[in-house]
Tab-separated table of C-alpha atoms in Angstrom:
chain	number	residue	atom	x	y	z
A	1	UNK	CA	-7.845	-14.948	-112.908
A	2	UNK	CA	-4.724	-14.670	-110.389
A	3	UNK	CA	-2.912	-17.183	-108.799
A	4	UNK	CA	-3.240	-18.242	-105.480
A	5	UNK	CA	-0.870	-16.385	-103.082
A	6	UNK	CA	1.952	-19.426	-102.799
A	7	UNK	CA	3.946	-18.584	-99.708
A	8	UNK	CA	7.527	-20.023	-98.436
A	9	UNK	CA	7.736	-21.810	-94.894
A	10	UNK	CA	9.566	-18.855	-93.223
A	11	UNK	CA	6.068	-16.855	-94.039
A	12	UNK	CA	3.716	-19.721	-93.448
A	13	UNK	CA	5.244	-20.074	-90.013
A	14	UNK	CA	3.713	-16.432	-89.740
A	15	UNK	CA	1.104	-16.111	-91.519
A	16	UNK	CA	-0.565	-19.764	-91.529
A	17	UNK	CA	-4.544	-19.715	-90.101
A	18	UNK	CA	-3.934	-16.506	-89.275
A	19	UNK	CA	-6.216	-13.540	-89.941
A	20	UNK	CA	-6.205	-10.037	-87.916
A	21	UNK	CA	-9.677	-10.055	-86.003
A	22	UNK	CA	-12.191	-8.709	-87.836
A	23	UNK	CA	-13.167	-5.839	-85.134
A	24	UNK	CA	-9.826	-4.865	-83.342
A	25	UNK	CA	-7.788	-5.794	-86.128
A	26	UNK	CA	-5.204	-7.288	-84.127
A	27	UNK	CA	-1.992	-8.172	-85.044
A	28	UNK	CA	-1.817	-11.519	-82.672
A	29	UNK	CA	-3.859	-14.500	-82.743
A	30	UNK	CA	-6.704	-13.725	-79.199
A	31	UNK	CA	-6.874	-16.859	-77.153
A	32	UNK	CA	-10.220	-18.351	-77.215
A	33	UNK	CA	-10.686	-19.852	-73.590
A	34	UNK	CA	-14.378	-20.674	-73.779
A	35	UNK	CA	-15.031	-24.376	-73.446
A	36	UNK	CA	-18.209	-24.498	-74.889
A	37	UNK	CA	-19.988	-22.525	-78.326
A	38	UNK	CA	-23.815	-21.842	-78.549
A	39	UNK	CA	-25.530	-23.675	-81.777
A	40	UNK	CA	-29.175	-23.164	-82.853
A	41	UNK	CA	-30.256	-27.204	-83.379
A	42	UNK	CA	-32.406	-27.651	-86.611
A	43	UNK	CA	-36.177	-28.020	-85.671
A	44	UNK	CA	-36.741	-32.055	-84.838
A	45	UNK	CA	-33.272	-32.775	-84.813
A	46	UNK	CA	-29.918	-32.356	-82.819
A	47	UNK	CA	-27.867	-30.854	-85.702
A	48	UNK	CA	-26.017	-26.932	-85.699
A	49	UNK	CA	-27.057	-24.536	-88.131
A	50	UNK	CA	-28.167	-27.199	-90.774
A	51	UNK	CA	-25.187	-29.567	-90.082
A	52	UNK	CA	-26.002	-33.086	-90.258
A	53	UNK	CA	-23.891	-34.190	-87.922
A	54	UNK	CA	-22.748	-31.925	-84.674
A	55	UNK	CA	-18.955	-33.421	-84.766
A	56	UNK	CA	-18.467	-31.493	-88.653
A	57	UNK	CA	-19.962	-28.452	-86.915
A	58	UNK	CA	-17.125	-25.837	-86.856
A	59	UNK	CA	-16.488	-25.187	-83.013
A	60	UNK	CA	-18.896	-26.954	-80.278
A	61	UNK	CA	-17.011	-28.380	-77.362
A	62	UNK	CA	-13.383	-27.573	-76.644
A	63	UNK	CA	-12.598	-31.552	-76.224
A	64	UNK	CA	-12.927	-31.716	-79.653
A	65	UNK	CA	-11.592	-28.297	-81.137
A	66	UNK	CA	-11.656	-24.252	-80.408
A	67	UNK	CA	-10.705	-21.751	-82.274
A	68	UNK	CA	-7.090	-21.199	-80.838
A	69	UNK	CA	-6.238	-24.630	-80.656
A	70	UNK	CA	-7.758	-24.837	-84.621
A	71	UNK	CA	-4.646	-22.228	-85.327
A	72	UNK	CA	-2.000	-23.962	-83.897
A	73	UNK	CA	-3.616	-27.155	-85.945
A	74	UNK	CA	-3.621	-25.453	-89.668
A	75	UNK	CA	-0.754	-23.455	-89.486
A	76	UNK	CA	1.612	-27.250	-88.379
A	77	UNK	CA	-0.274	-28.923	-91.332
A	78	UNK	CA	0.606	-25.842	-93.483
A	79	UNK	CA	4.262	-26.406	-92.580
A	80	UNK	CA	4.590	-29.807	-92.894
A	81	UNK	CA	2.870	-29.940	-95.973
A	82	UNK	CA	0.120	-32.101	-95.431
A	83	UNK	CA	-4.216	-31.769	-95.409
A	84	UNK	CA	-4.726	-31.243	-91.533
A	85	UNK	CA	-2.861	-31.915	-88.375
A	86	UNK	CA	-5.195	-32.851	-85.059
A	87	UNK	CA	-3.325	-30.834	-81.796
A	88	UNK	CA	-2.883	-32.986	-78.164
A	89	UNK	CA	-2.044	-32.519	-74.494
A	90	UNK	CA	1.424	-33.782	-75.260
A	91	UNK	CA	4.042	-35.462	-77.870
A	92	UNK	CA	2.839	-38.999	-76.158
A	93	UNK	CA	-0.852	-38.318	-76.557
A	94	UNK	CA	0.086	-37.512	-80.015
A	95	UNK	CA	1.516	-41.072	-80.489
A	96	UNK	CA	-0.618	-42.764	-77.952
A	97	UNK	CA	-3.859	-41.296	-80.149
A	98	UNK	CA	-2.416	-42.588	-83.301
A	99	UNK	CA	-1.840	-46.468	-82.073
A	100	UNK	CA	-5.237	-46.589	-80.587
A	101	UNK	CA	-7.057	-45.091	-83.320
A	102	UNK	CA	-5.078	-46.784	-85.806
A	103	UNK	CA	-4.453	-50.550	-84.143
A	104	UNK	CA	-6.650	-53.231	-83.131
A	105	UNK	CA	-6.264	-56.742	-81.224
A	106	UNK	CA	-4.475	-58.570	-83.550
A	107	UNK	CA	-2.778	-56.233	-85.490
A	108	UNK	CA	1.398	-55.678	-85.748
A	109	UNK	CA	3.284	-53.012	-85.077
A	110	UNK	CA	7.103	-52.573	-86.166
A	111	UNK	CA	8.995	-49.531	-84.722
A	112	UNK	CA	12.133	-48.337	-84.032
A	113	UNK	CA	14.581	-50.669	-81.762
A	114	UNK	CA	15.653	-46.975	-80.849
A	115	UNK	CA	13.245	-43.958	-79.729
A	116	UNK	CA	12.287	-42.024	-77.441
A	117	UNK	CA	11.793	-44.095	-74.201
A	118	UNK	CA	8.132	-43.754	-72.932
A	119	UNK	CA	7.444	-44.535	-76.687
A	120	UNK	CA	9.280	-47.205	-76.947
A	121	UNK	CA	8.162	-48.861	-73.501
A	122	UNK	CA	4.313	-47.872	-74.562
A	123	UNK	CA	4.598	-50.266	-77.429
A	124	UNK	CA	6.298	-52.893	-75.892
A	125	UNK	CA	4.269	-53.048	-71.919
A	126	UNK	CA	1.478	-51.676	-73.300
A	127	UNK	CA	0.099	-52.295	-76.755
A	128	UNK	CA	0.861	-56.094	-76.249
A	129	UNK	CA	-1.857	-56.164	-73.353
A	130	UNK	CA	-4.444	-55.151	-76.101
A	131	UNK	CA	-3.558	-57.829	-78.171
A	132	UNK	CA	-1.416	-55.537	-80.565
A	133	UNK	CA	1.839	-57.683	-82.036
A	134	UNK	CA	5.005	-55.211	-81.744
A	135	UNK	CA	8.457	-55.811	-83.300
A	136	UNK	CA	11.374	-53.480	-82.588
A	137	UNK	CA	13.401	-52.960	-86.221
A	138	UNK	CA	16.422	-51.213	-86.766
A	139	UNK	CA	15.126	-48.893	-89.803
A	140	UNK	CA	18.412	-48.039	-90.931
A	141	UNK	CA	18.373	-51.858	-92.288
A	142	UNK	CA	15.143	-51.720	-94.940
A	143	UNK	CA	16.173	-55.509	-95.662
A	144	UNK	CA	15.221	-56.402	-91.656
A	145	UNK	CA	12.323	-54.003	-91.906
A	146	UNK	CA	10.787	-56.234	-94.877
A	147	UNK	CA	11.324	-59.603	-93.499
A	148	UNK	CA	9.675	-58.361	-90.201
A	149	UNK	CA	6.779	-57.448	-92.296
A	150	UNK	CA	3.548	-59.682	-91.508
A	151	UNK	CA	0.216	-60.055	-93.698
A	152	UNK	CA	-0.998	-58.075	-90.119
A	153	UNK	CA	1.466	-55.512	-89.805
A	154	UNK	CA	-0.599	-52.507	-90.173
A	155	UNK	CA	2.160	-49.442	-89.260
A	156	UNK	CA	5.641	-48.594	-89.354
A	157	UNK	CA	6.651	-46.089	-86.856
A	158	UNK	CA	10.189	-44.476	-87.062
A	159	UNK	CA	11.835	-41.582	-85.079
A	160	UNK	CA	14.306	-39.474	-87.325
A	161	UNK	CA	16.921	-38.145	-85.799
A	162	UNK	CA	15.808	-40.641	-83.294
A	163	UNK	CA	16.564	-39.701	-79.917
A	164	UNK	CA	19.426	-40.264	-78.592
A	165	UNK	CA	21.699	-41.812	-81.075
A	166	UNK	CA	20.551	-39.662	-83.537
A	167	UNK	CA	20.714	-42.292	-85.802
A	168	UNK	CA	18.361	-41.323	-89.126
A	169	UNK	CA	16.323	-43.515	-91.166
A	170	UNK	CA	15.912	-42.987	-94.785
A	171	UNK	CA	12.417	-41.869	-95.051
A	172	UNK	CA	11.783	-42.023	-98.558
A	173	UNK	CA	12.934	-45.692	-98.997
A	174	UNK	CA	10.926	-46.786	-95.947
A	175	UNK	CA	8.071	-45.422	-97.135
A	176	UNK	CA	8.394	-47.035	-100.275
A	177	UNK	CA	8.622	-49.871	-98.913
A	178	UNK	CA	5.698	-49.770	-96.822
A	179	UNK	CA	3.551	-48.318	-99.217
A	180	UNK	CA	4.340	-51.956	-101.368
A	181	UNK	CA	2.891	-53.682	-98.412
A	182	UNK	CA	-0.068	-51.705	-97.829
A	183	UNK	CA	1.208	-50.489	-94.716
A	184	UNK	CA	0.694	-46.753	-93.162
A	185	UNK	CA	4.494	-45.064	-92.036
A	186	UNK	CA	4.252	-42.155	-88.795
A	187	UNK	CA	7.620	-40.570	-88.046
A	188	UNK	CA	8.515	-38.820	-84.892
A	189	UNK	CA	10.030	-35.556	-86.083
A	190	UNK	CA	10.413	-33.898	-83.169
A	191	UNK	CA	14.500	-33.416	-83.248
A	192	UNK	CA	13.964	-32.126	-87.114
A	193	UNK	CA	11.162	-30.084	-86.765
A	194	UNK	CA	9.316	-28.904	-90.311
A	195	UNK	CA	12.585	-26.877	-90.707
A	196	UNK	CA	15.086	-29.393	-91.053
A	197	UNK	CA	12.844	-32.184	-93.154
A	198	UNK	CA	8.963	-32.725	-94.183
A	199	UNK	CA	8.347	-36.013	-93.936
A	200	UNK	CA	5.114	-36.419	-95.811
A	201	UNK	CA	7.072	-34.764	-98.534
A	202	UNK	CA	8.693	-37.816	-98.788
A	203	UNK	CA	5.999	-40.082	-98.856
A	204	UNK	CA	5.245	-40.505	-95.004
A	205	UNK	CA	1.779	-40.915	-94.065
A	206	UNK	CA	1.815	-39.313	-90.574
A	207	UNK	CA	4.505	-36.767	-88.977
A	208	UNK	CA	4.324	-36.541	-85.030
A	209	UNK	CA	5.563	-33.847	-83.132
A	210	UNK	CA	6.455	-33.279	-79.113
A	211	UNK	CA	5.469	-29.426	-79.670
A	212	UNK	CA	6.859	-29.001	-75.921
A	213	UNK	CA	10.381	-29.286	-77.525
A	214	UNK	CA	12.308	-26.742	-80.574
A	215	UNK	CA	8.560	-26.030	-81.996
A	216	UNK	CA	7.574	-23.946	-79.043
A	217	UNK	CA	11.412	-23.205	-77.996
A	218	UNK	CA	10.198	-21.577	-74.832
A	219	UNK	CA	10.391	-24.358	-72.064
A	220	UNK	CA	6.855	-23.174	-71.017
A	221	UNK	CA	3.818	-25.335	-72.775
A	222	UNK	CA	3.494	-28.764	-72.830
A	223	UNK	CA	1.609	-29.953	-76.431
A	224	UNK	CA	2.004	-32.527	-79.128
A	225	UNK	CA	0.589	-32.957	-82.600
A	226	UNK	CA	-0.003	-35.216	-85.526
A	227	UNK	CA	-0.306	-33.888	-88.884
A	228	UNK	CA	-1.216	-36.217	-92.029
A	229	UNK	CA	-3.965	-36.676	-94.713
A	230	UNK	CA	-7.754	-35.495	-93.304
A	231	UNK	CA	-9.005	-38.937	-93.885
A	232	UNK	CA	-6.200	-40.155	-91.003
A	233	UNK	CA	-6.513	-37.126	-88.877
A	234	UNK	CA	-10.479	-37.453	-88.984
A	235	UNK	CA	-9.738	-40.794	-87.874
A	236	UNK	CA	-7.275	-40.297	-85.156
A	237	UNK	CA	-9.681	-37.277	-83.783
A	238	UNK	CA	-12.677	-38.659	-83.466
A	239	UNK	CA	-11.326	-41.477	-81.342
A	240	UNK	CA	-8.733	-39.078	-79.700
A	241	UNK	CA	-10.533	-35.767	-79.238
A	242	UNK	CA	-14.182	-37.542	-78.333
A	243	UNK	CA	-12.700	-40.264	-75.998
A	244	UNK	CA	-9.631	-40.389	-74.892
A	245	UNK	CA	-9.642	-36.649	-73.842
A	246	UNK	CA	-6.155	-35.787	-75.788
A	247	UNK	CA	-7.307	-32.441	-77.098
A	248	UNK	CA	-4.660	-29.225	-76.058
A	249	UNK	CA	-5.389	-26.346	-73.853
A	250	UNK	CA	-5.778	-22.768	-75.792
A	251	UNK	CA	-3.222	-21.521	-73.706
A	252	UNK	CA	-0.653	-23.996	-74.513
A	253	UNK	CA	-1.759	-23.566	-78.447
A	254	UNK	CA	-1.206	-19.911	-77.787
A	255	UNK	CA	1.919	-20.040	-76.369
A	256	UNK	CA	3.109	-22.940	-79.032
A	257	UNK	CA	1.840	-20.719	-82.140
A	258	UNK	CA	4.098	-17.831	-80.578
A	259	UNK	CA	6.863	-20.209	-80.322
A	260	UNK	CA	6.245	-21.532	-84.302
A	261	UNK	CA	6.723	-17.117	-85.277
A	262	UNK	CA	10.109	-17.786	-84.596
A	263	UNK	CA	10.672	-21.290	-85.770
A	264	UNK	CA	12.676	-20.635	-88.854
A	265	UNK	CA	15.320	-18.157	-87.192
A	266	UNK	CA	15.331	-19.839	-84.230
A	267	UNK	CA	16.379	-23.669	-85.830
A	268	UNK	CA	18.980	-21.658	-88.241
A	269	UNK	CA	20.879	-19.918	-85.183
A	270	UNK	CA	20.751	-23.455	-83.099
A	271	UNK	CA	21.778	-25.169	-86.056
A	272	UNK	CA	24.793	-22.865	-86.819
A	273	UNK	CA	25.928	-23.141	-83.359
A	274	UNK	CA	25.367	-27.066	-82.659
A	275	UNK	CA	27.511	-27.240	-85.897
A	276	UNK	CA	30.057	-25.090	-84.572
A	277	UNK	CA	30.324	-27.095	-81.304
A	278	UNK	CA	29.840	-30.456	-82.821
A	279	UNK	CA	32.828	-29.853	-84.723
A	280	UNK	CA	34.887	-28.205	-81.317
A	281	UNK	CA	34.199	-31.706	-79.793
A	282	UNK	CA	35.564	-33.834	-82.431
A	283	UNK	CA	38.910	-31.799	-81.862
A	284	UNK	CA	38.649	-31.926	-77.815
A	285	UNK	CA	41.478	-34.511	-76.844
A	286	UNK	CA	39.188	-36.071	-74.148
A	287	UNK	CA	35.889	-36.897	-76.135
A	288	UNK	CA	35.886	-39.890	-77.783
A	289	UNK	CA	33.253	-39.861	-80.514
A	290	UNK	CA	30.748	-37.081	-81.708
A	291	UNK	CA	27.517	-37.578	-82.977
A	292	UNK	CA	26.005	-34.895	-85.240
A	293	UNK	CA	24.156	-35.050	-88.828
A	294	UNK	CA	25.915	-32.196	-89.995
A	295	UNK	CA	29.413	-33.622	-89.739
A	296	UNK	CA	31.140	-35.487	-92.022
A	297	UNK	CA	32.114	-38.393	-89.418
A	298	UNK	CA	28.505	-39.026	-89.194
A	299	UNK	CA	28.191	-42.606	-90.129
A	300	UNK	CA	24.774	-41.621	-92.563
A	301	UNK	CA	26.100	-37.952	-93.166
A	302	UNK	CA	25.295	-38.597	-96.572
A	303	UNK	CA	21.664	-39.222	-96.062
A	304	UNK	CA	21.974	-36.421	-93.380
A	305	UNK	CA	22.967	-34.321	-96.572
A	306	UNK	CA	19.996	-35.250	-98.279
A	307	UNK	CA	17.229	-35.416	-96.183
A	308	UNK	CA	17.573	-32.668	-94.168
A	309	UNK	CA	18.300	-28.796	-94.246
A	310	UNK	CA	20.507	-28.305	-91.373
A	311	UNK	CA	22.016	-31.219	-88.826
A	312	UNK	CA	19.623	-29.891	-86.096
A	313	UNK	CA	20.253	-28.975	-82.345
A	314	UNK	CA	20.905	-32.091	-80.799
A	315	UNK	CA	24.900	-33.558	-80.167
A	316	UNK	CA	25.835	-36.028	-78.227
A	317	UNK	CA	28.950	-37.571	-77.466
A	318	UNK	CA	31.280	-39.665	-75.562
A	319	UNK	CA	33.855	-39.143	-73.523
A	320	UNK	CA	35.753	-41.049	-70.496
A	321	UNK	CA	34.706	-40.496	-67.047
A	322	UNK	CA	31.220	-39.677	-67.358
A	323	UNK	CA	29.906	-39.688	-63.967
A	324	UNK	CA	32.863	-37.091	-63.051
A	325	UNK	CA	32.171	-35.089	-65.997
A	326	UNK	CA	28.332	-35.180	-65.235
A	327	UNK	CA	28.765	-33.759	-61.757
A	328	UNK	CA	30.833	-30.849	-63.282
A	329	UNK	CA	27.791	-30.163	-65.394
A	330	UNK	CA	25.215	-30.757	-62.588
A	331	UNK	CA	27.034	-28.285	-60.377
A	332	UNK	CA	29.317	-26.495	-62.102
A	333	UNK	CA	27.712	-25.257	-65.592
A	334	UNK	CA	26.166	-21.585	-65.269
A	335	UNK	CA	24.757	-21.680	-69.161
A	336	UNK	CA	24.300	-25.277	-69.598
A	337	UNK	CA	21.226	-26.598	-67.807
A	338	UNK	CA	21.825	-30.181	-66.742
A	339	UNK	CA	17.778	-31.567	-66.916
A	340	UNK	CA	15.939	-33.584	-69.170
A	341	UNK	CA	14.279	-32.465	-72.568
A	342	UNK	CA	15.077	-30.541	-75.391
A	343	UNK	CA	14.602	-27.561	-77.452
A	344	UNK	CA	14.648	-24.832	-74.801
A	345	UNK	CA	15.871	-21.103	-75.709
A	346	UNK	CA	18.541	-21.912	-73.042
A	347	UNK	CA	21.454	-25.011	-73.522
A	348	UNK	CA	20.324	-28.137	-71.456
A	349	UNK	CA	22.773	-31.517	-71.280
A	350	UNK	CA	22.319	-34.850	-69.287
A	351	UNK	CA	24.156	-38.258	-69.147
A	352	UNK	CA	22.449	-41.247	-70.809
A	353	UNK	CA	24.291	-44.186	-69.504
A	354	UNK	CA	24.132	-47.223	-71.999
A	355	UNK	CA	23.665	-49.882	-69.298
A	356	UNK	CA	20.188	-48.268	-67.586
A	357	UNK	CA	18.655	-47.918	-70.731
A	358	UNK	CA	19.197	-51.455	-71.625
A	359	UNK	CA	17.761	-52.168	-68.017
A	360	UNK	CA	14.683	-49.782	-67.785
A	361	UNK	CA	13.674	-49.233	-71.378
A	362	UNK	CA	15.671	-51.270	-74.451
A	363	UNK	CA	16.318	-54.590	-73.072
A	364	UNK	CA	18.020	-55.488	-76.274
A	365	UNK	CA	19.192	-58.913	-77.770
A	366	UNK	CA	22.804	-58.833	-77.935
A	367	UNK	CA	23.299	-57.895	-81.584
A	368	UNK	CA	20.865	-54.974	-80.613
A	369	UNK	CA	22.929	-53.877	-78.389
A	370	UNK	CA	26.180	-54.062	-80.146
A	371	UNK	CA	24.490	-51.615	-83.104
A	372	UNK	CA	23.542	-49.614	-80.205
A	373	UNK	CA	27.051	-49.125	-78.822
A	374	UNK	CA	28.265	-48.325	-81.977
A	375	UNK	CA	26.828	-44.774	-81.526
A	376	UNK	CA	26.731	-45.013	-77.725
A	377	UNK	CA	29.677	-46.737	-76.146
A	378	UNK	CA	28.920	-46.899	-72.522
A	379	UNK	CA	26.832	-43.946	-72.910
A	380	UNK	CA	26.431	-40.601	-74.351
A	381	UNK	CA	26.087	-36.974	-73.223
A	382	UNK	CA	22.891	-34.952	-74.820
A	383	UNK	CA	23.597	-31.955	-75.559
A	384	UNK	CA	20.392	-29.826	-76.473
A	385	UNK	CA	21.949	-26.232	-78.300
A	386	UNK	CA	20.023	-23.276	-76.906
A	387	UNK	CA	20.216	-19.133	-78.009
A	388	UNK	CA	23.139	-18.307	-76.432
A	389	UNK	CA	26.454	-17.781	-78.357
A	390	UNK	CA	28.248	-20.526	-79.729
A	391	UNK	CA	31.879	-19.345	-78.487
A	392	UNK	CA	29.996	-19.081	-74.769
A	393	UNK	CA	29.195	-22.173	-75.047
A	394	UNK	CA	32.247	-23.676	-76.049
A	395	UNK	CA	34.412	-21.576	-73.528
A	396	UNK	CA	32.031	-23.174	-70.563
A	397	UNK	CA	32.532	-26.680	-72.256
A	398	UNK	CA	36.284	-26.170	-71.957
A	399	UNK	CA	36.005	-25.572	-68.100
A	400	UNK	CA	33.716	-28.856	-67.882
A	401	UNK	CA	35.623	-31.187	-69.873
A	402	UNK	CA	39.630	-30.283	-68.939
């Protein structure tokens, strides 16, 4: 008897759910825009073809699944090594479904003192009005992250890189330590990507994606995704997909599972260049302090070393002046985009002052704060690495910064 094929990431990103149609034999996945699929019901009942239950039937209502979006859905889980992966409207339906499928009224939460900030202020204005307990951690600090352990705490949730220190948190130790305590992990991967590290790999329960960002690399479909055991994702989708109407668009799947043909190349070139610019910063007279996994100045560049394959396409730094500076960007830049986001084809950067996020989203104790400064000063600039060339890039970062 053979083997079964065993194929490398490059060629699951490819080749992943996949199949050439079995009458045109077409080379690219069709889009399957139909909202609803015909089913013959089983005389004196309401199931499909003999299933017992219409949610396990394979395709029914596009709320809960089509064919398209189905693609998108085995072809993440293939890459990120884990059972299934359920596909949403965005990265924050992605997270939103997993807390309300996964908490309850008098349940605890600990996540990240530091993530993305719509996350962030989700679990702290929102989940609390549902009765849900939430304690910001810093994860770096696994000692912290036990003692704010509760009999109740029922998830961890981490962001690695998390955005925007890119500060990393040591995924196999945390999820250790929360499997000791009966408690699930998810981890925002977004900044990583399934190229860079695979969380459940590591022992994570659930990986989250925004697939709006370096998954699709376009700029041009908004989507999100959670990817984890099928017992979790059943879970998550049946609350999710049925009620909470989270589910993608084909289109958007489409244009995501183009973006994921490239993923591999794409995160290798973006890598090589952020690494190349990341280390042109260091040396510029006027910035005051880099921030990059793949350099050595990195204050967890070790762990960086370990944990993931390349340091990723997102630098920030410091650097006096910022408002100045930011206008020169805003204005001046012709290949850096100054705008919100990350992951585009083409180089975006914007100015994350320290003080506004402490005002709008953080509102940090003062020994919060002071970790936070230690990566962010006063504030950082975000640079997200794009396509173009890496000496390009560095000659219009010369003009911006003299």
């Amino acid at each position: 008897m053979s083997k079964p094929l065993q194929y490398c990431p490059e060629t699951l990103a490819l080749s992943a759910g996949f199949f050439p149609d079995q009458q045109t034999q077409a080379t690219t996945p069709h889009i399957t825009m139909s909202v609803n699929h015909s089913f013959v019901p089983e005389e004196g009942s309401f199931s499909a073809n003999g299933i017992a239950d219409l949610a396990d039937a394979p395709f029914l209502y596009a709320g809960w699944t089509n064919p398209t979006v189905r693609q998108l859905e085995q072809r993440i889980a293939a890459l990120e090594c884990t059972d299934d992966a359920y596909a949403t409207t965005t990265g924050m339906a992605a997270l939103s479904a997993v807390f309300f499928s996964l908490l309850r009224a008098g349940d605890h939460l600990i996540i990240s003192d530091v993530c993305y900030a719509a996350v962030y202020e989700l679990a702290r204005d929102v989940l609390p009005d549902y009765g849900i307990e939430v304690t910001p951690v810093n994860l770096t600090d696994l000692d912290a992250v036990a003692q704010a352990i509760r009999p109740n705490t029922k998830l961890i949730h981490a962001e690695s890189p998390c955005n925007p220190l890119l500060r990393l948190t040591d995924l196999a130790q945390l999820a250790h330590l929360a499997k000791q305590h009966h408690v699930l992990l998810s981890v925002d991967s977004t900044f990583a990507t399934p190229v860079i590290t695979r969380p459940a790999t590591l022992g994570v329960d659930l990986v989250i994606h925004s697939l709006t960002k370096f998954i699709n690399g376009h700029g041009d479909a908004l989507g999100g995704c959670v990817a984890g055991s099928k017992a979790l994702i059943a879970q998550i989708r049946s609350r999710a997909a049925a009620h909470f109407g989270a589910t993608i668009s084909a289109q958007n799947a489409w244009l995501i599972m183009r973006g994921i043909e490239t993923l591999y190349p794409r995160m290798k070139t973006i890598s090589d260049s952020a690494l190349q610019i990341a280390q042109w910063l260091a040396n510029h007279p006027r910035v005051k302090q880099v921030n990059y996994p793949g350099l050595a100045s990195h204050p967890q560049y070790t762990l960086a070393t370990e944990q993931m394959a390349y340091g990723g396409g997102v630098i920030v730094f410091q650097i006096d002046a910022m408002d100045e500076i930011a206008q020169r960007f805003a204005r001046d830049a012709r290949l850096f985009y100054y705008a919100y986001s990350i992951g585009h084809q083409r180089s975006l950067a914007v100015l994350l002052k320290t003080a506004d996020l402490m005002a709008s989203t953080y509102r940090m104790t003062t020994e919060q704060e002071r970790q936070y400064r230690r990566y962010a000063g006063d504030g950082v600039f975000r640079l997200s690495i794009g396509l173009e060339n890496p000496h390009d890039l560095i000659e219009e970062l010369d003009r911006l910064l003299c």
